[in-house]
Coordinates of C-alpha atoms in Angstrom, one line a residue:
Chain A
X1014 CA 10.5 38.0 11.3
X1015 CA 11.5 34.4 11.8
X1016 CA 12.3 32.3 9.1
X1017 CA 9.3 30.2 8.1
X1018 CA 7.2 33.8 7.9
X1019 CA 9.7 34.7 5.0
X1020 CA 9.3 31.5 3.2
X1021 CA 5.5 31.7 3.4
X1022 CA 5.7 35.6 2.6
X1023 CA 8.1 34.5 -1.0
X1024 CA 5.5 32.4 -1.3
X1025 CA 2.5 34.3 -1.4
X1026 CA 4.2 37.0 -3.1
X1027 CA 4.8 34.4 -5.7
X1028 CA 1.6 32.7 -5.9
X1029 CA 0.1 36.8 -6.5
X1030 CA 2.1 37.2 -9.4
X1031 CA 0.3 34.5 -11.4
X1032 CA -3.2 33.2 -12.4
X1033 CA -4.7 29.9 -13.3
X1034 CA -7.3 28.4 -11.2
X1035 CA -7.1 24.5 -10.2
X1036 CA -9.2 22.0 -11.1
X1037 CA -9.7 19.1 -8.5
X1038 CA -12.6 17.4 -6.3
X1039 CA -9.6 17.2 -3.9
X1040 CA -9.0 20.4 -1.7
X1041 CA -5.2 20.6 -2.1
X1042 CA -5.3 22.6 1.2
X1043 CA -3.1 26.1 1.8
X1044 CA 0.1 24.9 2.9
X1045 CA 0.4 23.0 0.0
X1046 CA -0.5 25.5 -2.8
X1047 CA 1.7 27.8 -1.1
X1048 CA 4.5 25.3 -1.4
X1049 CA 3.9 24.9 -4.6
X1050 CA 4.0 28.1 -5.6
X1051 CA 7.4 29.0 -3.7
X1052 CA 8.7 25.9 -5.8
X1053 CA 7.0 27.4 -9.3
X1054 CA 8.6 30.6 -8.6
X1055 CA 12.2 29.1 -8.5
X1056 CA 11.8 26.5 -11.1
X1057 CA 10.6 30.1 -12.7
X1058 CA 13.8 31.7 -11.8
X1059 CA 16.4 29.1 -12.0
X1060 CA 15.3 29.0 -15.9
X1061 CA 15.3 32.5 -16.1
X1062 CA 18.8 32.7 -14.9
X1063 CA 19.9 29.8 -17.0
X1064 CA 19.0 31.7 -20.2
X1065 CA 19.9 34.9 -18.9
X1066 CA 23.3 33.4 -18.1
X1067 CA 23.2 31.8 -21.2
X1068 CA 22.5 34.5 -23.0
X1069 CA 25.9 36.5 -21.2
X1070 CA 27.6 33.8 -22.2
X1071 CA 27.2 34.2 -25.7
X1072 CA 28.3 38.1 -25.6
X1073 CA 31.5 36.8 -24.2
X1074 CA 32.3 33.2 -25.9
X1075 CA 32.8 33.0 -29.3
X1076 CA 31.9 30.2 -31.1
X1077 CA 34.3 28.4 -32.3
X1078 CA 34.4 27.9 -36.0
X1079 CA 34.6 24.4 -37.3
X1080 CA 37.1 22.5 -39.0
X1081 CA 40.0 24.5 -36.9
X1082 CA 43.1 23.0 -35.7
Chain B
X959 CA -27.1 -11.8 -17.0
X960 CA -28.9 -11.2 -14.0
X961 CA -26.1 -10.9 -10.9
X962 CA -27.7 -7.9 -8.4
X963 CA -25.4 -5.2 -9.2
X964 CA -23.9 -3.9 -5.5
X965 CA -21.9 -0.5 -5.0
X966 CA -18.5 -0.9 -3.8
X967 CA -18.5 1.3 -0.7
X968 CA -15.2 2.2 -0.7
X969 CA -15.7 4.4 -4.4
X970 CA -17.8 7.0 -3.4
X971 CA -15.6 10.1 -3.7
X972 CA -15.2 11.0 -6.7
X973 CA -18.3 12.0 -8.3
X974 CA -16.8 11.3 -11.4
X975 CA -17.6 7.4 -11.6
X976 CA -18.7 4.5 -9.2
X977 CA -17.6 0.7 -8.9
X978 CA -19.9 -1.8 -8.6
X979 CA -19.6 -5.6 -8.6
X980 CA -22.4 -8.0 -10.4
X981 CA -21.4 -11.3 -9.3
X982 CA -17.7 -12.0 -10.4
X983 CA -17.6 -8.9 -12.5
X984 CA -16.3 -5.7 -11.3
X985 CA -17.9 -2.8 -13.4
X986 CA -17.1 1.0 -13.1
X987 CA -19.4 3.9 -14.3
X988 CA -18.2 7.2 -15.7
X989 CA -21.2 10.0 -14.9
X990 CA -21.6 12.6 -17.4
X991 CA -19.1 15.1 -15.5
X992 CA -16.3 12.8 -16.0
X993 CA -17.0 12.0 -19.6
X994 CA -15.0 14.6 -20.7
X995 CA -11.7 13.6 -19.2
X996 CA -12.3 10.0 -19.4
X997 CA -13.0 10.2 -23.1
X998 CA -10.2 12.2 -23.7
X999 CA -7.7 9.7 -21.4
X1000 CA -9.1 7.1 -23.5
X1001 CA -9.1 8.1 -26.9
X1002 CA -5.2 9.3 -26.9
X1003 CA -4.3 5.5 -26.0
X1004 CA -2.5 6.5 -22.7
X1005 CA -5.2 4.3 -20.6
X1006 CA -5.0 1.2 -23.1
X1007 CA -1.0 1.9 -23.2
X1008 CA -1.3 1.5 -19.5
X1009 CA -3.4 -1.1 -19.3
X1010 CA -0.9 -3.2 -22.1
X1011 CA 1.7 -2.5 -19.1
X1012 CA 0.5 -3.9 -16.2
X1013 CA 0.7 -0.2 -14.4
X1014 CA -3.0 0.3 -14.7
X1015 CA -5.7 -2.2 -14.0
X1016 CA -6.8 -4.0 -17.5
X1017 CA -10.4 -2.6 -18.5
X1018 CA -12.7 -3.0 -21.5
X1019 CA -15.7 -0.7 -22.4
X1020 CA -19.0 -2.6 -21.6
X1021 CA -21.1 0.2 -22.1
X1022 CA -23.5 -1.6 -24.3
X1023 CA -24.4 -3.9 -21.8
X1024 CA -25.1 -1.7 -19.3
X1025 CA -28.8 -2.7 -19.2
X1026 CA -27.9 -5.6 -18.4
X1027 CA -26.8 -4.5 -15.0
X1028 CA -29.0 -1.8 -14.3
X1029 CA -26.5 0.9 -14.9
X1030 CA -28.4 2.4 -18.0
X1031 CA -27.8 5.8 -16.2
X1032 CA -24.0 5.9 -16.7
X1033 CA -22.7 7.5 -19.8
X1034 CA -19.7 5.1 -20.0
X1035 CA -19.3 1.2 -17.9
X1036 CA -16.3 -0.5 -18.1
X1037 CA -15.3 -3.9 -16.6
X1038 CA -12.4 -4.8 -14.9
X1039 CA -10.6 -8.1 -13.8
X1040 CA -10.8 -8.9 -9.9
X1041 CA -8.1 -8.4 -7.6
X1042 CA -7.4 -11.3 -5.8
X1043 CA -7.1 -9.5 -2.4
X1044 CA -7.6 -6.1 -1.7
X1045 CA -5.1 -4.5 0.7
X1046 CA -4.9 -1.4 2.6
X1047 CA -1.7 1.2 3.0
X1048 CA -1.8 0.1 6.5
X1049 CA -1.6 -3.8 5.7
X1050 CA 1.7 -2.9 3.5
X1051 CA 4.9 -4.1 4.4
X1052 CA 7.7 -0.4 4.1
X1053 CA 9.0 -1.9 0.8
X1054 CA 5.4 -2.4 -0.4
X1055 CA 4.5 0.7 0.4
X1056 CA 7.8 2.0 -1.0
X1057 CA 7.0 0.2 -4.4
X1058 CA 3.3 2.1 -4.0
X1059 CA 4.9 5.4 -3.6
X1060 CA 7.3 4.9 -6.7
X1061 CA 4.5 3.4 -9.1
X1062 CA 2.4 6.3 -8.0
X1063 CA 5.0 8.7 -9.2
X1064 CA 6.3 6.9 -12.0
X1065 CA 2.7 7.3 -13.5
X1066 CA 2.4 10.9 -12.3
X1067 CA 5.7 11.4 -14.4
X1068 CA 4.6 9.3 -17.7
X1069 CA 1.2 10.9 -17.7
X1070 CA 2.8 14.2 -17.7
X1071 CA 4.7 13.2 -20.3
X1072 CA 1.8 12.4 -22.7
X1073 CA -0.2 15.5 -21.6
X1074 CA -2.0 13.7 -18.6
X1075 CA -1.7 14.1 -14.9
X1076 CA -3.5 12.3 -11.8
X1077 CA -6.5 13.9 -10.2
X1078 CA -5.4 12.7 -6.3
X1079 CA -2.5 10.6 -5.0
X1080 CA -4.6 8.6 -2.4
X1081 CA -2.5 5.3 -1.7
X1082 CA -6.0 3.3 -1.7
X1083 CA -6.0 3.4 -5.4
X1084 CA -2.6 1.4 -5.6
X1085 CA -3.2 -2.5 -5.1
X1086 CA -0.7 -5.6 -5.6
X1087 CA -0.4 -8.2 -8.1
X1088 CA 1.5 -10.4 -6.5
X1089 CA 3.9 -7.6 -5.1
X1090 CA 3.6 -5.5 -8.2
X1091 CA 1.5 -2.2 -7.9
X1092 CA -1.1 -1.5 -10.0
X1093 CA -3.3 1.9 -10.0
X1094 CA -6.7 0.7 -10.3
X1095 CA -8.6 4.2 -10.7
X1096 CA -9.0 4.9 -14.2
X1097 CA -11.5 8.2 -13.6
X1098 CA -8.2 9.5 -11.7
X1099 CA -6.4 10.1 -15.1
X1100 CA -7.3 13.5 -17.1
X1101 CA -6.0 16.0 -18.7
X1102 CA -2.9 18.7 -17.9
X1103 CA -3.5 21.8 -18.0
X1104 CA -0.5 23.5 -18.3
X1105 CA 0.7 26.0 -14.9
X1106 CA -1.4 23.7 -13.0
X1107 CA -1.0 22.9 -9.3
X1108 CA -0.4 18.9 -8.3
X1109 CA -4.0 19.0 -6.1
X1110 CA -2.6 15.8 -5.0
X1111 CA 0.7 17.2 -3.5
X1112 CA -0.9 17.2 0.0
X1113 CA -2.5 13.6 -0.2
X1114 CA 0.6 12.3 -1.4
X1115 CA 3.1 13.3 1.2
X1116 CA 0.0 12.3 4.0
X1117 CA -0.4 8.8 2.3
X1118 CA 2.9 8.1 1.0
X1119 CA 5.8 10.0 1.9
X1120 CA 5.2 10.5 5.5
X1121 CA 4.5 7.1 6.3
X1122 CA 7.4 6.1 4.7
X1123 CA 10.2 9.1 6.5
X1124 CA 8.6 8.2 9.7
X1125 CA 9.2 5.0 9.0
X1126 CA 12.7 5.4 8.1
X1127 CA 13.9 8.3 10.2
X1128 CA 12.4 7.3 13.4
X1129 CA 12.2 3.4 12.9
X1130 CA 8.4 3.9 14.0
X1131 CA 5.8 1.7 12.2
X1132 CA 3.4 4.1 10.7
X1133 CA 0.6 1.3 10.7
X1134 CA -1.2 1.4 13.6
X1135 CA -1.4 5.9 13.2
X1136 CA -2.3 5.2 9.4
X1137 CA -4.9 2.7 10.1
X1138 CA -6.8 5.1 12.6
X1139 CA -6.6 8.2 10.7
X1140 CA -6.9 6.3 7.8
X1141 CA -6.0 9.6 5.5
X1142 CA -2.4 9.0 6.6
X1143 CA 0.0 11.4 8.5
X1144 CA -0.1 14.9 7.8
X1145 CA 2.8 16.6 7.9
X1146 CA 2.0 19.3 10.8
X1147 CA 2.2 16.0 12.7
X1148 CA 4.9 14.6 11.4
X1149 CA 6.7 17.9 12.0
X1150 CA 6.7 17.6 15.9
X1151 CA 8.2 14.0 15.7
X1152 CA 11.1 14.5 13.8
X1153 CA 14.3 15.7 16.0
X1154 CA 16.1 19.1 14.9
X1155 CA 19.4 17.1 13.3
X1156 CA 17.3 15.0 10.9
X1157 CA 15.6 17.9 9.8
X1158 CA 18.1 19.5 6.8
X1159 CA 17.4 17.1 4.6
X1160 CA 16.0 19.0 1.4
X1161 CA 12.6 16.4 1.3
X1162 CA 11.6 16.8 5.0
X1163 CA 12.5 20.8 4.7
X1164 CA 10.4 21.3 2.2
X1165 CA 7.5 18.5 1.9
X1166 CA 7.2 18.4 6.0
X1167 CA 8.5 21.1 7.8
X1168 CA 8.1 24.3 5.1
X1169 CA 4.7 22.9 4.1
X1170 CA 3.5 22.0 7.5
X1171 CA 4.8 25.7 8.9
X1172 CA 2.7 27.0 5.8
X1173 CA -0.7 25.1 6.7
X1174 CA -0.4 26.1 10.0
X1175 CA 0.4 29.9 9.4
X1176 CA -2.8 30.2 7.0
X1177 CA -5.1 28.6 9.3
X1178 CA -3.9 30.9 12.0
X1179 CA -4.6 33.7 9.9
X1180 CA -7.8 32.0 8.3
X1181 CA -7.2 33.3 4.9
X1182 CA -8.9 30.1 4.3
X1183 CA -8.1 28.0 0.8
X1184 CA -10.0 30.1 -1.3
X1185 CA -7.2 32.9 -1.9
X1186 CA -4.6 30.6 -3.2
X1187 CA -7.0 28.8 -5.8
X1188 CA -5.4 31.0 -8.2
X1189 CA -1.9 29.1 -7.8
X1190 CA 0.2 28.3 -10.7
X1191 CA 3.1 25.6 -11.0
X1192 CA 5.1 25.6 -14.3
X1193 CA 5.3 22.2 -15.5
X1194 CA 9.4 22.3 -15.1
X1195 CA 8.7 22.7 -11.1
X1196 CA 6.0 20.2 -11.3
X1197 CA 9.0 18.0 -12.8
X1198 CA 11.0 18.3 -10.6
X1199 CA 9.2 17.9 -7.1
X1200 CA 8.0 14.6 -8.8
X1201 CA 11.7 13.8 -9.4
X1202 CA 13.2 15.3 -6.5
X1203 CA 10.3 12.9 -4.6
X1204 CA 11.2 9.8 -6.7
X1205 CA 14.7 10.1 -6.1
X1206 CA 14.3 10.8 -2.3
X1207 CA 12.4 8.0 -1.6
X1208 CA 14.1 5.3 -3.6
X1209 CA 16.6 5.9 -1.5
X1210 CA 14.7 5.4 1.9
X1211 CA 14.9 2.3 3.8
X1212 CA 14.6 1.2 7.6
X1213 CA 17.8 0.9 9.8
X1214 CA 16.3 -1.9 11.7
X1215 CA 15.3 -4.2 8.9
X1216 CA 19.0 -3.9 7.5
X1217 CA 20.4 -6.8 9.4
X1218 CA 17.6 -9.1 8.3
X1219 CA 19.0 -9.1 4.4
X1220 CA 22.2 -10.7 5.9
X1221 CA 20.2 -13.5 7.2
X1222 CA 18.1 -13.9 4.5
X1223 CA 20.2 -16.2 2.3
X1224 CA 21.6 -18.3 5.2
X1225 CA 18.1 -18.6 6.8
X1226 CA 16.3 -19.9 3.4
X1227 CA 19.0 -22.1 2.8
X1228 CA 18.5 -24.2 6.3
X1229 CA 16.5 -27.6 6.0
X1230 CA 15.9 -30.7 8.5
X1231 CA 14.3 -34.1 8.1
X1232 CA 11.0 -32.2 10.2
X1233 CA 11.2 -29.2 7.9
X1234 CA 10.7 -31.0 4.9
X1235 CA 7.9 -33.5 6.5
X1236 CA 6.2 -29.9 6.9
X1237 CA 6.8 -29.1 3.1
X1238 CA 5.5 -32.2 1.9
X1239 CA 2.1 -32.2 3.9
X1240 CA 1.4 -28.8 2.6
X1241 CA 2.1 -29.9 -0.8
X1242 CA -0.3 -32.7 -0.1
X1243 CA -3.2 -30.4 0.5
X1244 CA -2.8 -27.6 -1.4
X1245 CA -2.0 -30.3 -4.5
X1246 CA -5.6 -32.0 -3.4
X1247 CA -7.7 -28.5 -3.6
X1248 CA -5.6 -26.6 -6.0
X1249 CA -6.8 -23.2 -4.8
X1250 CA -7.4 -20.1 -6.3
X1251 CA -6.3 -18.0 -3.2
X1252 CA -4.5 -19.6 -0.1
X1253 CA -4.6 -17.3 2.6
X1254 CA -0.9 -18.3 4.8
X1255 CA -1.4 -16.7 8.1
X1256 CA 2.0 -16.8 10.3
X1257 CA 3.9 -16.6 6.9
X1258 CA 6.9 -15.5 8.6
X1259 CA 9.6 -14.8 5.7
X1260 CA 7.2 -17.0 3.0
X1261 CA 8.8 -20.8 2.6
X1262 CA 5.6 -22.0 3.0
X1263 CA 3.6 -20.0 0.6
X1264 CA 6.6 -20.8 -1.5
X1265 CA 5.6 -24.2 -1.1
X1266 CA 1.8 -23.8 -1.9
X1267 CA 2.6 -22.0 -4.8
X1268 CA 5.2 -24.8 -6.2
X1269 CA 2.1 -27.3 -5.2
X1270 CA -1.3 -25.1 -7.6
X1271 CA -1.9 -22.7 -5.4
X1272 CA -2.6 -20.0 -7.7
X1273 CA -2.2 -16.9 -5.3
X1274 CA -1.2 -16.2 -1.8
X1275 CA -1.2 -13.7 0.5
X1276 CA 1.1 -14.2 3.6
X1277 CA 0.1 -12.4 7.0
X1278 CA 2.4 -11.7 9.8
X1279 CA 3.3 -9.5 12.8
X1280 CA 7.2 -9.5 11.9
X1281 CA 7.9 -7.0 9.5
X1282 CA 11.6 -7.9 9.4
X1283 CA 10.2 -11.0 8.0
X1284 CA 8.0 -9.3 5.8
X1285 CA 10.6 -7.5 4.0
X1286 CA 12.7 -11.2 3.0
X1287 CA 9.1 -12.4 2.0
X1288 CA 8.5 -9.2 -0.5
X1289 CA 12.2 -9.9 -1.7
X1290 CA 11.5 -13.7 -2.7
X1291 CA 8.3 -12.8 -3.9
X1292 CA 9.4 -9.4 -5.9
X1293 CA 12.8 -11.7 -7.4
X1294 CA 10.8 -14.5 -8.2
X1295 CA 7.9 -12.7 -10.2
X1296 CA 5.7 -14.7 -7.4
X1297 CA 1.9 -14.1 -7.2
X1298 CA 2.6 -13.8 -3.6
X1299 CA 1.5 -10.6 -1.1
X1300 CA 3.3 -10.9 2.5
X1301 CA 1.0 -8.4 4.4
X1302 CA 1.3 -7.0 8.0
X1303 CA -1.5 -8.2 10.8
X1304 CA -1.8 -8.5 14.1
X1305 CA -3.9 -11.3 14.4
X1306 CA -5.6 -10.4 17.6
X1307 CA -6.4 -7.4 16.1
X1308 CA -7.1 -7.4 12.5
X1309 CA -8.1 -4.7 10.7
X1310 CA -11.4 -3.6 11.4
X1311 CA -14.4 -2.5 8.4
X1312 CA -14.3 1.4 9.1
X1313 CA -14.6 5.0 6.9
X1314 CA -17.8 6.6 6.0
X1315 CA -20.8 4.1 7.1
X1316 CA -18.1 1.7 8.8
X1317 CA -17.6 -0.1 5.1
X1318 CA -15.6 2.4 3.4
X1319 CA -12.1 -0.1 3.8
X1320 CA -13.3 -3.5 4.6
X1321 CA -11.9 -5.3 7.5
X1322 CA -10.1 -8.5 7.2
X1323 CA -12.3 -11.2 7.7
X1324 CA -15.1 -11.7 5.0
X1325 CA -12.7 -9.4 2.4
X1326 CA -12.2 -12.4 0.4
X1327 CA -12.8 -16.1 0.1
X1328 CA -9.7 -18.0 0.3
X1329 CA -10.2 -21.7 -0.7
X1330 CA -7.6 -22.9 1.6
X1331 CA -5.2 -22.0 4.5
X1332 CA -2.0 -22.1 6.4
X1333 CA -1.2 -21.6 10.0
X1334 CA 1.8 -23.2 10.6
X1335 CA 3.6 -22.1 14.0
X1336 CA 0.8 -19.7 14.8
X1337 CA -2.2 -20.8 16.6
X1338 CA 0.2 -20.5 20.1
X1339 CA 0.8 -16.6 19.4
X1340 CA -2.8 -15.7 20.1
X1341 CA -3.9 -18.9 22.0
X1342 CA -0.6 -18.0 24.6
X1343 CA 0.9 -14.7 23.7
X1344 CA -2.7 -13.3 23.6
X1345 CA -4.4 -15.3 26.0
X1346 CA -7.4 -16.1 23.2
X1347 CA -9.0 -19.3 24.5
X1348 CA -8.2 -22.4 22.4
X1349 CA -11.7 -22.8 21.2
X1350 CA -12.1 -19.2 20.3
X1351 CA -8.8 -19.3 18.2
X1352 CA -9.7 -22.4 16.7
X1353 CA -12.8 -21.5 15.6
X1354 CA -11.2 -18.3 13.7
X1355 CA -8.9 -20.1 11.8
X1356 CA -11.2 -22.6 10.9
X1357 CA -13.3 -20.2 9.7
X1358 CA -10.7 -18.5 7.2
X1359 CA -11.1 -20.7 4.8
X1360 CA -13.2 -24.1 4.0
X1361 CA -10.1 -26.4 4.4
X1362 CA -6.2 -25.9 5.6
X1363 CA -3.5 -27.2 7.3
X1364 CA -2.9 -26.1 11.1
X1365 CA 0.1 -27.0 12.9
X1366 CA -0.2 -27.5 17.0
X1367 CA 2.7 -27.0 18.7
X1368 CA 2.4 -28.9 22.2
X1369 CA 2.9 -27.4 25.7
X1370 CA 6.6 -29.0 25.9
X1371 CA 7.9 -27.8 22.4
X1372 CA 10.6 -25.0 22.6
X1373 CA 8.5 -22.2 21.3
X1374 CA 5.2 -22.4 22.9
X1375 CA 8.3 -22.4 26.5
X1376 CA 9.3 -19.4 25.4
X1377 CA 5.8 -17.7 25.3
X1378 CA 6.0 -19.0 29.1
X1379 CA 8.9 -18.3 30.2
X1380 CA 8.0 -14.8 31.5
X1381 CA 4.7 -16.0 33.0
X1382 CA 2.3 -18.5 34.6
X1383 CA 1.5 -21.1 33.0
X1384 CA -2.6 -20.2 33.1
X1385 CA -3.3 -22.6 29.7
X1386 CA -4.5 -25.9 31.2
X1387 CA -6.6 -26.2 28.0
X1388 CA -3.7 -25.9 25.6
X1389 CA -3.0 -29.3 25.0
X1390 CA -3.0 -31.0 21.6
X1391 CA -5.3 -33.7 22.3
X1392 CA -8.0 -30.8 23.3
X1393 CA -7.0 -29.3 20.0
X1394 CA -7.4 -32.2 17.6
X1395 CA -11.3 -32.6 20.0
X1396 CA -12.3 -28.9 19.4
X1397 CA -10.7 -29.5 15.8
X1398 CA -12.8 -32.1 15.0
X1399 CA -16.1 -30.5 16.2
X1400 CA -16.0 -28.1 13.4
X1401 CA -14.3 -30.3 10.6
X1402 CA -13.6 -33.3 9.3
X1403 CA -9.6 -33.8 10.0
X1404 CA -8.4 -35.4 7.0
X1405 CA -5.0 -36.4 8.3
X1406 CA -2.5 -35.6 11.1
X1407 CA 1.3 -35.9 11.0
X1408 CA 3.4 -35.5 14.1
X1409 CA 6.6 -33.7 12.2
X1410 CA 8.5 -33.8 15.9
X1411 CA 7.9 -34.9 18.9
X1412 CA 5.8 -31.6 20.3
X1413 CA 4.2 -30.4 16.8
X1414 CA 1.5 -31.6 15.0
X1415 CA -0.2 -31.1 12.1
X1416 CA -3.5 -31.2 11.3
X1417 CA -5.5 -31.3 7.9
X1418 CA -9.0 -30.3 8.5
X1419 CA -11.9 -30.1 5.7
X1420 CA -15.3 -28.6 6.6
X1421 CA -16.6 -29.7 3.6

């Protein structure tokens, strides 16, 4: 499996996990979409892992109250 | 009103809308399948916000008159001021197509802002003021649906950013590929030209080699399009491809036109007595017919359409082969807020009417009426360089525009010997008293000026 068969596999792996059809007079062709797609899925991550990391964060950091020396 | 009303040929796809023109107006029709989107573009103030800008082409609703033009049909007509010259992606200069491909994504990134987003990215719906870009499609605008694709994504990289990496990566003038395919270059094409140590770069990886790898992997397996309608981009990725692009490509220039911004200021800032005599006689006829449009063919970097501007001309657009002088032209006309457009032609081969029905892009002559011209320095190029007999290329420049100013260098003069230097000299007709004969066969020359020894020029008037 070479490397451009794993990047299309992510991406249509991604592009089956979600649903909304596309409106356009313009055929956006496959490669495209499936680009698209692979980039959706880690804009989807990244702020997934930002809150999730965020959310870790806040287990460990206490806030630090206000007014303190 | 009674003007015939004539479809623009170029406006066809989108069965959203047509353009028409009825005499000096330019009218556009919104069908009843557009309506929706156009009404809703226009009724949130995001056209008219636009419009107030200068990013989108001014419009105002005429839909009342419609009758009056035959377009009773349409459920909305607007009108829109004329462009003084329509240009093609293949005409631009790479920093005019640069400043297309960043106005195109600067309004991708506003609309999204206010809920809207573009319906294509096809770099024909980008045209100059001056060198300022202006979208002119207003049916293109609708709303976002949120998780959306971008269904221009493809068309955008084909029309805009390929052009401009081959450009920059390879030094290769997309022009001549552009104006054949005339979709622009697609990146499964691109992909094969660009060497294996310019490929990580995070743009070409992803909007040329990943996506062309991609198109060519699903039409191998001919899953076909269909499959992957149901696609969905959050809106953050959408973001940031359009920022990712916009960042990228500001950042693009072409290795071989860096030198020519080092000459730039010591070349405009060069005069002589003969110089000058050529300034003054332009002034002199461009003052006398105070044109609308002065078409300056030969511009080279633009002192002479600087000149014809000082003198009334109200716009010009500058043609040359050079694009190194192309890019100091955009630069005087971009700092100085010039109506000036310094376009790319080959003037033995301009470019040709062609598309659906051979008139979807029009071809360079007939494209607009210029009132007057300039061809200073030129008229040995083709008559020499490109063997066009002396008749032939005086009738052609002649025919530009009604009157003009054409300057003959002689046989002896520096620049027409460098044309020969490399060849026989097979021109027994190129001679300036031939020229001034053939000259005056087809106009009325108003005056001559001998600004050295071995140039002439020549104001002619067929009128």
């Amino acid at each position: 499996m070479n490397g451009k068969t794993v990047v299309s596999l992510i991406g249509t792996l991604a592009m089956l996990s979600v649903a909304a059809p596309a409106w356009a007079y313009l055929d956006p062709a496959t490669g495209s979409i499936i680009l698209q797609a692979v980039i959706g899925a880690i804009a989807g991550a990244t702020l997934f892992m930002r809150t999730q990391l965020f959310r870790i964060k806040s287990l460990f950091v206490r806030s630090k109250p206000s007014g303190d020396e | 009103m009674s003007a015939a009303t004539v479809v623009e040929p170029g406006s066809f796809r989108d069965p959203g809308g047509r353009v028409f023109k009825a005499g000096e107006a330019i009218l556009r029709t919104v069908t009843d399948a557009a309506a929706a989107n156009f009404n809703a573009a226009n009724d949130s103030g995001v056209l008219r916000k636009l419009a107030d800008s200068g990013k989108l082409v001014d419009f105002a609703d005429v839909t009342g008159r419609a009758g009056e033009f035959g377009l009773e049909t349409a459920k909305v007509v607007l009108s829109h001021p004329r462009i003084p010259f329509i240009s093609y992606p293949y005409e631009w200069s790479f920093s005019l197509h640069k400043a297309a491909a960043l106005a195109h994504l600067d309004l991708q990134i506003g609309l999204l802002g206010d809920g809207f987003t573009l319906s294509d990215a096809t770099a024909y719906n980008v045209q100059f003021e001056g060198v300022k870009p202006v979208f002119i499609d207003h049916l293109s605008i609708r709303p976002y649906r949120d998780g959306e694709i971008w269904a221009g994504h493809r068309q955008f990289c084909m029309q805009f950013l390929n052009p401009l990496l081959m450009w920059s990566m390879l030094d290769l003038q997309p022009s001549a590929w552009f104006r054949g395919s005339l979709e622009g270059i697609a990146p499964e094409d691109l992909a094969k030209l660009i060497p294996l140590r310019k490929r990580f770069n995070l743009t070409v990886l992803t909007h040329v080699i990943a996506q062309a790898a991609m198109q060519k992997r699903s039409v191998n397996t001919s899953t076909g399009s269909q499959k992957y309608r149901q696609a969905k981009l959050p809106r953050n990725g959408f973001e940031g491809m359009l920022h990712g692009l916009r960042s990228a490509i500001a950042k693009l220039e072409v290795p071989s036109h860096r030198t020519v911004w080092g000459d730039y200021a010591h070349n405009t800032s060069y005069s002589s007595p003969e110089i000058e005599a050529k300034h003054r006689f332009v002034k002199e006829m461009v003052g006398a017919v105070k044109p609308d449009l002065l078409y300056d063919i030969g511009c080279n970097s633009g002192d002479y359409s600087l000149s014809a501007l000082d003198a009334g001309a109200k716009s010009v657009v500058g043609f040359d082969f050079d694009q190194a002088a192309l890019e100091v032209a955009y630069r005087r006309a971009k700092d100085g807020n010039l109506p000036y457009l310094p376009l790319w032609l080959d003037a033995a081969n301009p470019s040709p009417s062609q598309g659906w029905g051979q008139a979807e892009r029009m071809g360079f002559s007939g494209r607009a009426a210029p009132q007057a011209l300039l061809a200073l320095a030129f008229i040995h190029h083709i008559a020499i360089g490109r063997n066009v007999p002396l008749d032939m290329a005086t009738d052609w420049l002649v025919s530009q525009a009604p009157t003009g100013v054409i300057e003959f260098p002689h046989k002896a003069d520096p620049m027409v010997q460098t044309l020969l230097a490399q060849r026989d000299d097979i021109f027994p007709d190129y001679d300036k008293d031939v020229f001034a004969r053939l000259l005056g066969e087809r106009a009325r020359i108003v005056k001559q000026v001998d600004v050295l020894p071995t140039r002439t020029l020549f104001w002619y008037d067929r009128g």
